[in-house]
Amino acid sequence: MSKITKKLKSGRSIDIGEMTLDQMDECKDSARIIFEDGKASSISGTNKAKTLWLRYGLCGGDFKSKSKPINGRFPDRAIIEMTEEERDEALALIQESQRLGEWKD
């Protein structure tokens, strides 16, 4: 598995693994936008989507639990160690690194 290491603003290093197309699709499809009269009226599933991106996208880093992915999914005990700001920043870095045709080792 290919991985890249990024440093968050907090100083925590995270390892980002290359995701499969199916994993990326599952993450993208988990948030739902409801449209009424051609305009978005509500959004649901955003927290679920964020957790999926972290679960599939992370493969290691500076975590007390020394967690490794289990069956391709990063465990709760490591994700829970992250602050909300770290999760948001990691999410953006994971999505940026997964752009089709642009994986950078």
GROMACS .gro file of N, CA, C and O in nm:
model
  420
    1MET      N    1   0.084  -0.118   0.000
    1MET     CA    2   0.000   0.000   0.000
    1MET      C    3   0.088   0.124   0.000
    1MET      O    4   0.177   0.139   0.082
    2SER      N    5   0.061   0.214  -0.090
    2SER     CA    6   0.133   0.341  -0.094
    2SER      C    7   0.080   0.431   0.015
    2SER      O    8  -0.038   0.427   0.050
    3LYS      N    9   0.169   0.514   0.071
    3LYS     CA   10   0.126   0.610   0.172
    3LYS      C   11   0.209   0.736   0.161
    3LYS      O   12   0.319   0.736   0.108
    4ILE      N   13   0.150   0.844   0.210
    4ILE     CA   14   0.221   0.971   0.222
    4ILE      C   15   0.203   1.020   0.366
    4ILE      O   16   0.103   0.990   0.430
    5THR      N   17   0.301   1.092   0.415
    5THR     CA   18   0.295   1.145   0.550
    5THR      C   19   0.278   1.296   0.543
    5THR      O   20   0.347   1.363   0.467
    6LYS      N   21   0.183   1.346   0.622
    6LYS     CA   22   0.156   1.490   0.630
    6LYS      C   23   0.160   1.531   0.776
    6LYS      O   24   0.127   1.454   0.865
    7LYS      N   25   0.200   1.656   0.801
    7LYS     CA   26   0.202   1.711   0.936
    7LYS      C   27   0.086   1.808   0.949
    7LYS      O   28   0.072   1.899   0.867
    8LEU      N   29   0.001   1.787   1.052
    8LEU     CA   30  -0.110   1.877   1.079
    8LEU      C   31  -0.060   2.002   1.152
    8LEU      O   32   0.049   2.000   1.210
    9LYS      N   33  -0.138   2.107   1.151
    9LYS     CA   34  -0.101   2.231   1.219
    9LYS      C   35  -0.074   2.209   1.367
    9LYS      O   36   0.005   2.281   1.427
   10SER      N   37  -0.138   2.108   1.426
   10SER     CA   38  -0.120   2.076   1.567
   10SER      C   39   0.016   2.013   1.596
   10SER      O   40   0.055   2.000   1.711
   11GLY      N   41   0.084   1.969   1.489
   11GLY     CA   42   0.212   1.899   1.505
   11GLY      C   43   0.201   1.750   1.488
   11GLY      O   44   0.301   1.680   1.473
   12ARG      N   45   0.079   1.695   1.490
   12ARG     CA   46   0.058   1.551   1.472
   12ARG      C   47   0.087   1.512   1.327
   12ARG      O   48   0.040   1.576   1.234
   13SER      N   49   0.163   1.406   1.308
   13SER     CA   50   0.185   1.350   1.175
   13SER      C   51   0.079   1.245   1.147
   13SER      O   52   0.042   1.169   1.237
   14ILE      N   53   0.030   1.243   1.024
   14ILE     CA   54  -0.065   1.140   0.983
   14ILE      C   55  -0.013   1.074   0.856
   14ILE      O   56   0.052   1.138   0.773
   15ASP      N   57  -0.039   0.946   0.845
   15ASP     CA   58  -0.006   0.871   0.724
   15ASP      C   59  -0.136   0.850   0.647
   15ASP      O   60  -0.235   0.801   0.703
   16ILE      N   61  -0.134   0.889   0.520
   16ILE     CA   62  -0.251   0.876   0.434
   16ILE      C   63  -0.225   0.765   0.334
   16ILE      O   64  -0.123   0.765   0.265
   17GLY      N   65  -0.317   0.669   0.329
   17GLY     CA   66  -0.303   0.557   0.237
   17GLY      C   67  -0.384   0.578   0.111
   17GLY      O   68  -0.481   0.655   0.109
   18GLU      N   69  -0.343   0.511   0.006
   18GLU     CA   70  -0.415   0.519  -0.120
   18GLU      C   71  -0.546   0.441  -0.107
   18GLU      O   72  -0.547   0.324  -0.070
   19MET      N   73  -0.657   0.506  -0.137
   19MET     CA   74  -0.789   0.444  -0.125
   19MET      C   75  -0.832   0.382  -0.257
   19MET      O   76  -0.788   0.425  -0.364
   20THR      N   77  -0.921   0.281  -0.249
   20THR     CA   78  -0.976   0.221  -0.370
   20THR      C   79  -1.089   0.310  -0.423
   20THR      O   80  -1.143   0.395  -0.351
   21LEU      N   81  -1.126   0.289  -0.547
   21LEU     CA   82  -1.238   0.363  -0.605
   21LEU      C   83  -1.366   0.337  -0.527
   21LEU      O   84  -1.445   0.428  -0.502
   22ASP      N   85  -1.388   0.212  -0.485
   22ASP     CA   86  -1.508   0.178  -0.408
   22ASP      C   87  -1.511   0.252  -0.275
   22ASP      O   88  -1.617   0.299  -0.231
   23GLN      N   89  -1.397   0.264  -0.209
   23GLN     CA   90  -1.392   0.336  -0.083
   23GLN      C   91  -1.422   0.485  -0.104
   23GLN      O   92  -1.499   0.544  -0.027
   24MET      N   93  -1.364   0.544  -0.207
   24MET     CA   94  -1.392   0.685  -0.235
   24MET      C   95  -1.540   0.706  -0.268
   24MET      O   96  -1.601   0.801  -0.220
   25ASP      N   97  -1.597   0.616  -0.347
   25ASP     CA   98  -1.740   0.627  -0.380
   25ASP      C   99  -1.827   0.616  -0.256
   25ASP      O  100  -1.923   0.691  -0.240
   26GLU      N  101  -1.794   0.522  -0.166
   26GLU     CA  102  -1.871   0.507  -0.043
   26GLU      C  103  -1.866   0.635   0.040
   26GLU      O  104  -1.968   0.680   0.094
   27CYS      N  105  -1.749   0.695   0.049
   27CYS     CA  106  -1.735   0.820   0.124
   27CYS      C  107  -1.816   0.932   0.061
   27CYS      O  108  -1.887   1.006   0.130
   28LYS      N  109  -1.806   0.947  -0.069
   28LYS     CA  110  -1.877   1.054  -0.139
   28LYS      C  111  -2.028   1.035  -0.134
   28LYS      O  112  -2.104   1.132  -0.126
   29ASP      N  113  -2.074   0.910  -0.138
   29ASP     CA  114  -2.217   0.881  -0.140
   29ASP      C  115  -2.282   0.882  -0.002
   29ASP      O  116  -2.404   0.875   0.009
   30SER      N  117  -2.203   0.892   0.105
   30SER     CA  118  -2.262   0.883   0.239
   30SER      C  119  -2.332   1.011   0.284
   30SER      O  120  -2.420   1.006   0.369
   31ALA      N  121  -2.296   1.125   0.230
   31ALA     CA  122  -2.366   1.250   0.261
   31ALA      C  123  -2.482   1.266   0.163
   31ALA      O  124  -2.470   1.234   0.045
   32ARG      N  125  -2.595   1.314   0.214
   32ARG     CA  126  -2.715   1.331   0.132
   32ARG      C  127  -2.757   1.477   0.131
   32ARG      O  128  -2.766   1.541   0.235
   33ILE      N  129  -2.786   1.527   0.010
   33ILE     CA  130  -2.836   1.663  -0.005
   33ILE      C  131  -2.978   1.653  -0.059
   33ILE      O  132  -3.001   1.589  -0.163
   34ILE      N  133  -3.073   1.713   0.010
   34ILE     CA  134  -3.213   1.712  -0.031
   34ILE      C  135  -3.242   1.845  -0.099
   34ILE      O  136  -3.216   1.952  -0.044
   35PHE      N  137  -3.295   1.836  -0.221
   35PHE     CA  138  -3.328   1.956  -0.297
   35PHE      C  139  -3.479   1.978  -0.300
   35PHE      O  140  -3.556   1.883  -0.314
   36GLU      N  141  -3.519   2.102  -0.283
   36GLU     CA  142  -3.658   2.143  -0.298
   36GLU      C  143  -3.661   2.267  -0.388
   36GLU      O  144  -3.588   2.362  -0.363
   37ASP      N  145  -3.741   2.261  -0.490
   37ASP     CA  146  -3.752   2.373  -0.584
   37ASP      C  147  -3.617   2.411  -0.643
   37ASP      O  148  -3.584   2.528  -0.659
   38GLY      N  149  -3.533   2.310  -0.669
   38GLY     CA  150  -3.404   2.334  -0.732
   38GLY      C  151  -3.295   2.386  -0.640
   38GLY      O  152  -3.186   2.417  -0.685
   39LYS      N  153  -3.324   2.397  -0.510
   39LYS     CA  154  -3.226   2.447  -0.414
   39LYS      C  155  -3.207   2.346  -0.302
   39LYS      O  156  -3.301   2.277  -0.262
   40ALA      N  157  -3.085   2.339  -0.251
   40ALA     CA  158  -3.056   2.249  -0.140
   40ALA      C  159  -3.134   2.295  -0.017
   40ALA      O  160  -3.124   2.411   0.023
   41SER      N  161  -3.215   2.204   0.040
   41SER     CA  162  -3.293   2.241   0.158
   41SER      C  163  -3.239   2.178   0.285
   41SER      O  164  -3.261   2.231   0.393
   42SER      N  165  -3.170   2.065   0.272
   42SER     CA  166  -3.108   2.004   0.391
   42SER      C  167  -2.995   1.910   0.349
   42SER      O  168  -2.993   1.858   0.238
   43ILE      N  169  -2.902   1.894   0.441
   43ILE     CA  170  -2.788   1.804   0.420
   43ILE      C  171  -2.783   1.712   0.540
   43ILE      O  172  -2.793   1.757   0.654
   44SER      N  173  -2.765   1.582   0.514
   44SER     CA  174  -2.751   1.487   0.624
   44SER      C  175  -2.635   1.393   0.595
   44SER      O  176  -2.592   1.378   0.481
   45GLY      N  177  -2.584   1.332   0.699
   45GLY     CA  178  -2.477   1.234   0.684
   45GLY      C  179  -2.338   1.291   0.675
   45GLY      O  180  -2.244   1.220   0.640
   46THR      N  181  -2.320   1.420   0.706
   46THR     CA  182  -2.188   1.480   0.692
   46THR      C  183  -2.088   1.424   0.792
   46THR      O  184  -1.971   1.405   0.759
   47ASN      N  185  -2.132   1.396   0.914
   47ASN     CA  186  -2.041   1.337   1.012
   47ASN      C  187  -2.002   1.195   0.973
   47ASN      O  188  -1.887   1.155   0.988
   48LYS      N  189  -2.098   1.120   0.921
   48LYS     CA  190  -2.070   0.984   0.874
   48LYS      C  191  -1.969   0.988   0.760
   48LYS      O  192  -1.875   0.909   0.755
   49ALA      N  193  -1.987   1.083   0.669
   49ALA     CA  194  -1.894   1.095   0.556
   49ALA      C  195  -1.753   1.128   0.606
   49ALA      O  196  -1.655   1.070   0.559
   50LYS      N  197  -1.742   1.221   0.700
   50LYS     CA  198  -1.611   1.260   0.753
   50LYS      C  199  -1.542   1.138   0.817
   50LYS      O  200  -1.425   1.114   0.793
   51THR      N  201  -1.617   1.064   0.899
   51THR     CA  202  -1.558   0.947   0.964
   51THR      C  203  -1.513   0.844   0.862
   51THR      O  204  -1.407   0.784   0.877
   52LEU      N  205  -1.592   0.822   0.756
   52LEU     CA  206  -1.552   0.726   0.653
   52LEU      C  207  -1.423   0.768   0.584
   52LEU      O  208  -1.335   0.686   0.559
   53TRP      N  209  -1.411   0.897   0.549
   53TRP     CA  210  -1.287   0.946   0.486
   53TRP      C  211  -1.168   0.920   0.577
   53TRP      O  212  -1.062   0.875   0.532
   54LEU      N  213  -1.184   0.948   0.707
   54LEU     CA  214  -1.075   0.926   0.803
   54LEU      C  215  -1.046   0.777   0.817
   54LEU      O  216  -0.931   0.734   0.819
   55ARG      N  217  -1.151   0.697   0.828
   55ARG     CA  218  -1.135   0.553   0.849
   55ARG      C  219  -1.062   0.486   0.733
   55ARG      O  220  -0.976   0.401   0.751
   56TYR      N  221  -1.100   0.524   0.610
   56TYR     CA  222  -1.038   0.464   0.491
   56TYR      C  223  -0.906   0.532   0.453
   56TYR      O  224  -0.817   0.469   0.397
   57GLY      N  225  -0.896   0.662   0.478
   57GLY     CA  226  -0.781   0.738   0.431
   57GLY      C  227  -0.658   0.732   0.519
   57GLY      O  228  -0.546   0.741   0.470
   58LEU      N  229  -0.678   0.718   0.650
   58LEU     CA  230  -0.564   0.711   0.741
   58LEU      C  231  -0.508   0.570   0.748
   58LEU      O  232  -0.583   0.473   0.746
   59CYS      N  233  -0.375   0.560   0.756
   59CYS     CA  234  -0.313   0.428   0.771
   59CYS      C  235  -0.205   0.429   0.878
   59CYS      O  236  -0.132   0.331   0.893
   60GLY      N  237  -0.193   0.538   0.953
   60GLY     CA  238  -0.095   0.546   1.061
   60GLY      C  239  -0.067   0.689   1.097
   60GLY      O  240  -0.133   0.781   1.050
   61GLY      N  241   0.030   0.707   1.184
   61GLY     CA  242   0.068   0.841   1.225
   61GLY      C  243   0.101   0.846   1.373
   61GLY      O  244   0.122   0.742   1.436
   62ASP      N  245   0.103   0.967   1.427
   62ASP     CA  246   0.135   0.989   1.568
   62ASP      C  247   0.009   0.971   1.652
   62ASP      O  248  -0.064   1.067   1.680
   63PHE      N  249  -0.016   0.849   1.693
   63PHE     CA  250  -0.131   0.816   1.776
   63PHE      C  251  -0.083   0.736   1.896
   63PHE      O  252   0.002   0.648   1.882
   64LYS      N  253  -0.136   0.765   2.014
   64LYS     CA  254  -0.098   0.693   2.135
   64LYS      C  255  -0.128   0.544   2.123
   64LYS      O  256  -0.053   0.462   2.172
   65SER      N  257  -0.236   0.512   2.056
   65SER     CA  258  -0.280   0.373   2.048
   65SER      C  259  -0.197   0.289   1.950
   65SER      O  260  -0.215   0.169   1.943
   66LYS      N  261  -0.107   0.353   1.873
   66LYS     CA  262  -0.026   0.282   1.772
   66LYS      C  263  -0.115   0.197   1.681
   66LYS      O  264  -0.083   0.084   1.647
   67SER      N  265  -0.228   0.252   1.645
   67SER     CA  266  -0.328   0.179   1.568
   67SER      C  267  -0.288   0.159   1.423
   67SER      O  268  -0.224   0.244   1.363
   68LYS      N  269  -0.328   0.048   1.371
   68LYS     CA  270  -0.310   0.013   1.231
   68LYS      C  271  -0.449  -0.018   1.174
   68LYS      O  272  -0.538  -0.060   1.247
   69PRO      N  273  -0.468  -0.001   1.044
   69PRO     CA  274  -0.597  -0.035   0.985
   69PRO      C  275  -0.631  -0.183   1.007
   69PRO      O  276  -0.544  -0.269   1.004
   70ILE      N  277  -0.758  -0.209   1.030
   70ILE     CA  278  -0.810  -0.345   1.044
   70ILE      C  279  -0.908  -0.366   0.930
   70ILE      O  280  -1.007  -0.294   0.918
   71ASN      N  281  -0.879  -0.463   0.844
   71ASN     CA  282  -0.961  -0.488   0.725
   71ASN      C  283  -0.982  -0.362   0.643
   71ASN      O  284  -1.091  -0.333   0.597
   72GLY      N  285  -0.875  -0.283   0.628
   72GLY     CA  286  -0.880  -0.163   0.545
   72GLY      C  287  -0.942  -0.042   0.611
   72GLY      O  288  -0.958   0.061   0.547
   73ARG      N  289  -0.977  -0.052   0.740
   73ARG     CA  290  -1.042   0.060   0.809
   73ARG      C  291  -0.960   0.099   0.932
   73ARG      O  292  -0.922   0.015   1.010
   74PHE      N  293  -0.937   0.230   0.947
   74PHE     CA  294  -0.862   0.280   1.062
   74PHE      C  295  -0.954   0.276   1.184
   74PHE      O  296  -1.069   0.316   1.177
   75PRO      N  297  -0.906   0.228   1.298
   75PRO     CA  298  -0.993   0.205   1.415
   75PRO      C  299  -1.036   0.331   1.489
   75PRO      O  300  -0.966   0.433   1.488
   76ASP      N  301  -1.150   0.319   1.556
   76ASP     CA  302  -1.206   0.430   1.636
   76ASP      C  303  -1.106   0.483   1.737
   76ASP      O  304  -1.096   0.604   1.756
   77ARG      N  305  -1.034   0.395   1.806
   77ARG     CA  306  -0.948   0.439   1.917
   77ARG      C  307  -0.844   0.542   1.873
   77ARG      O  308  -0.804   0.626   1.951
   78ALA      N  309  -0.803   0.540   1.749
   78ALA     CA  310  -0.708   0.640   1.699
   78ALA      C  311  -0.781   0.767   1.654
   78ALA      O  312  -0.738   0.877   1.686
   79ILE      N  313  -0.891   0.752   1.582
   79ILE     CA  314  -0.966   0.868   1.534
   79ILE      C  315  -1.015   0.952   1.652
   79ILE      O  316  -1.013   1.074   1.648
   80ILE      N  317  -1.056   0.886   1.760
   80ILE     CA  318  -1.105   0.955   1.879
   80ILE      C  319  -0.997   1.041   1.943
   80ILE      O  320  -1.027   1.141   2.009
   81GLU      N  321  -0.871   1.006   1.925
   81GLU     CA  322  -0.760   1.086   1.979
   81GLU      C  323  -0.749   1.223   1.913
   81GLU      O  324  -0.690   1.315   1.969
   82MET      N  325  -0.804   1.238   1.795
   82MET     CA  326  -0.791   1.362   1.718
   82MET      C  327  -0.893   1.466   1.764
   82MET      O  328  -1.007   1.433   1.796
   83THR      N  329  -0.850   1.593   1.764
   83THR     CA  330  -0.944   1.702   1.790
   83THR      C  331  -1.031   1.723   1.666
   83THR      O  332  -0.999   1.672   1.556
   84GLU      N  333  -1.138   1.798   1.681
   84GLU     CA  334  -1.224   1.828   1.567
   84GLU      C  335  -1.146   1.904   1.459
   84GLU      O  336  -1.163   1.877   1.340
   85GLU      N  337  -1.057   1.993   1.500
   85GLU     CA  338  -0.977   2.069   1.405
   85GLU      C  339  -0.882   1.975   1.328
   85GLU      O  340  -0.864   1.991   1.207
   86GLU      N  341  -0.822   1.880   1.399
   86GLU     CA  342  -0.734   1.783   1.333
   86GLU      C  343  -0.811   1.696   1.235
   86GLU      O  344  -0.763   1.669   1.125
   87ARG      N  345  -0.931   1.656   1.274
   87ARG     CA  346  -1.014   1.573   1.184
   87ARG      C  347  -1.047   1.650   1.057
   87ARG      O  348  -1.040   1.595   0.947
   88ASP      N  349  -1.087   1.777   1.072
   88ASP     CA  350  -1.122   1.858   0.954
   88ASP      C  351  -1.001   1.876   0.862
   88ASP      O  352  -1.013   1.864   0.740
   89GLU      N  353  -0.885   1.905   0.922
   89GLU     CA  354  -0.765   1.924   0.842
   89GLU      C  355  -0.723   1.793   0.774
   89GLU      O  356  -0.687   1.792   0.656
   90ALA      N  357  -0.729   1.683   0.848
   90ALA     CA  358  -0.694   1.552   0.791
   90ALA      C  359  -0.788   1.515   0.677
   90ALA      O  360  -0.745   1.464   0.574
   91LEU      N  361  -0.917   1.543   0.694
   91LEU     CA  362  -1.015   1.516   0.589
   91LEU      C  363  -0.977   1.586   0.460
   91LEU      O  364  -0.976   1.526   0.352
   92ALA      N  365  -0.943   1.714   0.470
   92ALA     CA  366  -0.905   1.790   0.350
   92ALA      C  367  -0.779   1.732   0.286
   92ALA      O  368  -0.771   1.719   0.163
   93LEU      N  369  -0.681   1.694   0.366
   93LEU     CA  370  -0.557   1.637   0.313
   93LEU      C  371  -0.582   1.501   0.248
   93LEU      O  372  -0.523   1.469   0.144
   94ILE      N  373  -0.669   1.421   0.308
   94ILE     CA  374  -0.702   1.290   0.251
   94ILE      C  375  -0.771   1.308   0.117
   94ILE      O  376  -0.734   1.245   0.018
   95GLN      N  377  -0.872   1.394   0.113
   95GLN     CA  378  -0.944   1.416  -0.013
   95GLN      C  379  -0.852   1.471  -0.121
   95GLN      O  380  -0.858   1.428  -0.236
   96GLU      N  381  -0.765   1.563  -0.084
   96GLU     CA  382  -0.670   1.621  -0.180
   96GLU      C  383  -0.578   1.513  -0.237
   96GLU      O  384  -0.547   1.512  -0.356
   97SER      N  385  -0.535   1.421  -0.155
   97SER     CA  386  -0.440   1.318  -0.200
   97SER      C  387  -0.507   1.208  -0.282
   97SER      O  388  -0.438   1.133  -0.350
   98GLN      N  389  -0.640   1.198  -0.278
   98GLN     CA  390  -0.710   1.090  -0.347
   98GLN      C  391  -0.764   1.128  -0.484
   98GLN      O  392  -0.832   1.047  -0.546
   99ARG      N  393  -0.735   1.248  -0.529
   99ARG     CA  394  -0.786   1.288  -0.661
   99ARG      C  395  -0.744   1.187  -0.766
   99ARG      O  396  -0.626   1.150  -0.774
  100LEU      N  397  -0.839   1.145  -0.845
  100LEU     CA  398  -0.811   1.043  -0.946
  100LEU      C  399  -0.702   1.086  -1.041
  100LEU      O  400  -0.701   1.199  -1.090
  101GLY      N  401  -0.608   0.998  -1.063
  101GLY     CA  402  -0.499   1.025  -1.153
  101GLY      C  403  -0.390   1.113  -1.097
  101GLY      O  404  -0.296   1.147  -1.166
  102GLU      N  405  -0.402   1.150  -0.968
  102GLU     CA  406  -0.306   1.244  -0.911
  102GLU      C  407  -0.241   1.192  -0.784
  102GLU      O  408  -0.192   1.270  -0.705
  103TRP      N  409  -0.243   1.059  -0.760
  103TRP     CA  410  -0.182   1.007  -0.637
  103TRP      C  411  -0.035   1.042  -0.637
  103TRP      O  412   0.037   1.024  -0.735
  104LYS      N  413   0.008   1.100  -0.525
  104LYS     CA  414   0.147   1.144  -0.515
  104LYS      C  415   0.214   1.069  -0.401
  104LYS      O  416   0.174   1.082  -0.287
  105ASP      N  417   0.316   0.990  -0.431
  105ASP     CA  418   0.392   0.920  -0.327
  105ASP      C  419   0.490   1.014  -0.263
  105ASP      O  420   0.539   1.107  -0.321
   0.00000   0.00000   0.00000
